[in-house]
Amino acid sequence: MAKKKTKKLKSSDGASVNKAIALLRAFIDGQDAWGVRELANALGQPGSSVHRLLQILRKDGLIERDPDSQKYRSGMEFFRWSAVLNRRLKLAEVARPTMTDLSAAFGESCWLGLYEPVRRCHTYVAEVLADWPFNYSAKIAQYEPLWNSTGGLAVLSFLSESERQAILAEVLALGKKARPPISSPLTADLRRIRLDGYAIGVGVDEDAPITIAAPIFNARNVPIGSLTLAIPPHRCPAERRSEIGL
């Protein structure tokens, strides 16, 4: 019996998929609503191409058009996907009781961050806010470099030697071009974090929170995320700083 030939993916098909992903990402990481022209300018794509993609996604309910502004926004199918995937993120569900206990014990907000190994980035996916009038809120679902947050440094410190060195090489290449600039001796910082088992961050701005983060490991002892406590400076006097090792 003759084998059925598998249809090869054309390079143009791959490009179309990439364009569609970039378009959908614009509704997550960018504005809530877009006009065709402004979206095309933001993506660097022809307006006709963006309009065609919007119509395809609109048919599947991923994108819808606001009847008043005539701009495009996320559709109900997009929100349904989000709800389903959020329920499948078991780590957030498992971590919630621990986060609640930590927040109650310290009287401060607690954030759950996850490591994305393809981009080598860190993103916060859940938070438990303390019962105070003033709290810091995590930048939920926004990717940031591992070296850009205390939670990310807690993960970076416990990655395999090869992965850690590859990321440090990227950091070295970025140098002062990074935002924010990388000036601290990262290698020594990571070594200290590994010895302590947790990372502590003190912001440059006087209103920036003091953050304490510990890595989360999977069953293979590989870091997959972090738990971070965020403490406003005015709620962290000298005696409390001494208590937490600052």
Coordinates of C-alpha atoms in Angstrom, one line a residue:
M1 CA 0.0 0.0 0.0
A2 CA 1.5 3.3 -1.1
K3 CA 2.3 5.7 1.7
K4 CA 0.4 8.9 1.8
K5 CA 2.7 11.9 1.1
T6 CA 2.8 14.5 3.9
K7 CA 2.3 18.0 2.7
K8 CA 5.3 20.1 3.3
L9 CA 4.9 23.5 5.0
K10 CA 5.8 26.3 2.6
S11 CA 8.0 29.1 3.8
S12 CA 5.2 31.5 3.0
D13 CA 2.9 29.5 5.3
G14 CA 5.4 29.8 8.1
A15 CA 5.6 33.5 7.5
S16 CA 1.9 33.8 7.6
V17 CA 1.8 32.0 10.9
N18 CA 4.5 34.3 12.4
K19 CA 2.5 37.3 11.2
A20 CA -0.7 36.0 12.8
I21 CA 1.1 35.3 16.1
A22 CA 2.7 38.8 16.1
L23 CA -0.8 40.3 15.5
L24 CA -2.4 38.4 18.4
R25 CA 0.5 39.3 20.6
A26 CA -0.2 42.9 19.9
F27 CA -3.6 42.5 21.6
I28 CA -1.9 41.0 24.7
D29 CA 1.3 43.0 25.1
G30 CA 0.1 46.2 23.4
Q31 CA -3.2 48.2 23.3
D32 CA -6.6 46.8 24.1
A33 CA -8.0 48.0 20.7
W34 CA -6.3 48.8 17.4
G35 CA -7.2 50.5 14.1
V36 CA -6.0 48.7 11.0
R37 CA -3.5 51.4 10.1
E38 CA -2.0 51.9 13.6
L39 CA -1.7 48.1 14.0
A40 CA 0.0 47.8 10.6
N41 CA 2.5 50.5 11.6
A42 CA 3.2 48.9 15.0
L43 CA 3.8 45.5 13.3
G44 CA 5.7 46.9 10.3
Q45 CA 3.4 45.0 8.0
P46 CA 1.3 46.2 5.0
G47 CA -2.2 47.4 5.9
S48 CA -3.8 45.0 3.4
S49 CA -2.0 42.0 5.0
V50 CA -3.1 43.1 8.5
H51 CA -6.6 43.6 7.4
R52 CA -6.8 40.2 5.8
L53 CA -5.5 38.5 9.0
L54 CA -7.9 40.4 11.1
Q55 CA -10.8 39.1 9.0
I56 CA -9.6 35.5 9.3
L57 CA -9.2 35.8 13.1
R58 CA -12.6 37.6 13.3
K59 CA -14.3 34.7 11.7
D60 CA -13.0 32.4 14.4
G61 CA -14.0 34.8 17.2
L62 CA -10.5 35.6 18.3
I63 CA -10.8 39.2 17.2
E64 CA -14.0 41.3 17.1
R65 CA -14.7 44.8 15.9
D66 CA -16.1 47.5 18.2
P67 CA -19.2 48.9 16.5
D68 CA -18.7 52.4 18.1
S69 CA -14.9 53.0 17.6
Q70 CA -14.6 50.7 14.6
K71 CA -11.4 49.4 16.1
Y72 CA -10.5 45.8 16.6
R73 CA -10.2 44.1 20.0
S74 CA -9.8 40.7 21.6
G75 CA -12.8 38.4 20.9
M76 CA -14.7 36.1 23.1
E77 CA -12.9 33.0 21.8
F78 CA -9.6 34.6 22.8
F79 CA -11.0 35.0 26.4
R80 CA -12.3 31.4 26.3
W81 CA -8.8 30.1 25.4
S82 CA -7.3 32.2 28.2
A83 CA -9.8 30.8 30.8
V84 CA -9.1 27.2 29.8
L85 CA -5.3 27.7 29.8
N86 CA -5.4 29.5 33.1
R87 CA -7.2 26.5 34.7
R88 CA -4.5 24.3 33.3
L89 CA -1.7 26.3 35.0
K90 CA -1.6 23.9 37.9
L91 CA 1.4 25.5 39.5
A92 CA -0.5 28.7 40.3
E93 CA -3.3 26.7 41.9
V94 CA -0.8 24.6 43.9
A95 CA 1.2 27.7 45.0
R96 CA -1.8 29.8 46.0
P97 CA -2.1 28.4 49.7
T98 CA 1.7 28.9 50.2
M99 CA 1.5 32.4 48.8
T100 CA -1.4 33.2 51.1
D101 CA 0.4 31.9 54.1
L102 CA 3.6 33.9 53.2
S103 CA 1.6 37.0 52.7
A104 CA -0.2 36.6 56.0
A105 CA 3.0 35.7 57.9
F106 CA 5.0 38.7 56.6
G107 CA 2.0 41.1 56.1
E108 CA 3.2 41.8 52.6
S109 CA 2.3 40.9 49.0
C110 CA 3.5 37.7 47.4
W111 CA 4.1 37.1 43.7
L112 CA 4.5 33.9 41.7
G113 CA 6.9 34.1 38.8
L114 CA 7.6 31.5 36.1
Y115 CA 10.7 30.9 33.9
E116 CA 10.2 30.7 30.2
P117 CA 13.3 28.8 28.9
V118 CA 12.9 29.5 25.2
R119 CA 13.1 33.3 25.7
R120 CA 15.2 32.9 28.9
C121 CA 12.8 35.3 30.5
H122 CA 10.8 35.6 33.7
T123 CA 7.2 36.6 34.1
Y124 CA 4.8 37.0 37.1
V125 CA 1.6 35.0 36.7
A126 CA -0.2 35.4 40.0
E127 CA -0.2 37.5 43.2
V128 CA -1.6 37.6 46.7
L129 CA -1.9 41.2 47.9
A130 CA -1.4 42.2 51.5
D131 CA -4.2 43.8 53.5
W132 CA -2.8 47.3 53.4
P133 CA -4.0 50.5 51.8
F134 CA -0.8 50.7 49.8
N135 CA 0.6 47.7 48.0
Y136 CA 2.9 47.0 45.1
S137 CA 1.3 45.0 42.3
A138 CA 3.4 42.7 40.1
K139 CA 3.6 43.3 36.3
I140 CA 1.5 40.3 35.5
A141 CA 2.2 38.4 32.3
Q142 CA 5.0 40.7 31.1
Y143 CA 8.3 39.1 30.1
E144 CA 11.4 40.5 31.5
P145 CA 15.1 39.4 31.5
L146 CA 16.1 37.2 34.4
W147 CA 18.6 39.8 35.6
N148 CA 15.9 42.4 35.8
S149 CA 14.1 41.2 38.9
T150 CA 14.8 39.5 42.2
G151 CA 12.6 36.6 41.2
G152 CA 14.4 36.2 38.0
L153 CA 17.8 36.3 39.7
A154 CA 16.6 33.6 42.1
V155 CA 15.9 31.4 39.1
L156 CA 19.0 32.3 37.2
S157 CA 21.2 31.4 40.2
F158 CA 20.1 27.8 40.2
L159 CA 20.0 27.0 36.5
S160 CA 22.5 24.5 35.1
E161 CA 26.0 25.8 34.7
S162 CA 25.8 25.7 30.9
E163 CA 22.5 27.6 30.8
R164 CA 23.7 30.1 33.3
Q165 CA 26.9 30.7 31.4
A166 CA 25.0 31.2 28.1
I167 CA 22.7 33.8 29.8
L168 CA 25.7 35.5 31.4
A169 CA 27.3 35.7 28.0
E170 CA 24.2 37.5 26.7
V171 CA 24.4 39.9 29.6
L172 CA 28.0 40.6 28.9
A173 CA 27.2 41.3 25.3
L174 CA 24.4 43.7 26.3
G175 CA 26.4 45.5 28.9
K176 CA 25.3 49.1 29.4
K177 CA 23.0 48.9 26.4
A178 CA 20.6 46.9 28.5
R179 CA 17.5 48.6 30.0
P180 CA 18.1 49.0 32.9
P181 CA 21.9 49.0 32.5
I182 CA 23.7 46.0 33.9
S183 CA 26.4 47.2 36.3
S184 CA 26.6 44.9 39.2
P185 CA 29.0 41.9 39.3
L186 CA 26.4 39.3 38.4
T187 CA 28.6 36.2 38.8
A188 CA 29.3 37.1 42.5
D189 CA 25.7 37.9 43.1
L190 CA 24.5 34.6 41.7
R191 CA 27.1 32.7 43.8
R192 CA 25.9 34.5 47.0
I193 CA 22.2 33.7 46.1
R194 CA 23.1 30.0 45.6
L195 CA 24.8 29.9 49.0
D196 CA 21.9 31.8 50.8
G197 CA 19.1 29.9 48.9
Y198 CA 17.3 33.1 48.1
A199 CA 17.7 36.6 46.5
I200 CA 17.2 40.0 48.0
G201 CA 16.7 43.1 46.0
V202 CA 16.8 46.8 47.1
G203 CA 15.6 49.3 44.5
V204 CA 17.6 52.3 43.5
D205 CA 14.6 54.6 43.9
E206 CA 13.5 55.4 47.4
D207 CA 10.0 54.3 46.7
A208 CA 11.0 51.0 45.1
P209 CA 10.1 47.9 47.1
I210 CA 12.5 45.6 48.9
T211 CA 12.1 42.2 47.4
I212 CA 12.9 38.7 48.7
A213 CA 12.7 35.8 46.3
A214 CA 13.2 32.0 46.5
P215 CA 13.3 29.7 43.6
I216 CA 10.7 26.9 42.9
F217 CA 12.0 23.6 41.7
N218 CA 10.3 20.8 39.8
A219 CA 10.6 17.0 40.6
R220 CA 14.0 16.9 38.7
N221 CA 15.4 19.8 40.8
V222 CA 15.3 22.2 37.9
P223 CA 14.2 25.8 38.7
I224 CA 10.9 26.6 37.1
G225 CA 9.9 29.8 38.8
S226 CA 10.0 31.9 42.0
L227 CA 8.1 33.2 44.9
T228 CA 8.7 36.9 45.8
L229 CA 7.7 39.0 48.7
A230 CA 7.5 42.8 48.1
I231 CA 8.0 45.1 51.0
P232 CA 7.6 48.9 50.8
P233 CA 10.6 50.8 52.3
H234 CA 8.4 52.6 54.8
R235 CA 7.3 49.3 56.3
C236 CA 10.8 48.0 56.6
P237 CA 12.6 49.9 59.4
A238 CA 16.2 49.2 60.4
E239 CA 15.3 46.4 62.9
R240 CA 13.2 44.6 60.3
R241 CA 16.0 44.9 57.7
S242 CA 18.4 43.3 60.1
E243 CA 15.9 40.5 60.7
I244 CA 15.7 39.6 57.0
G245 CA 19.5 40.0 56.4
L246 CA 19.7 43.4 54.8

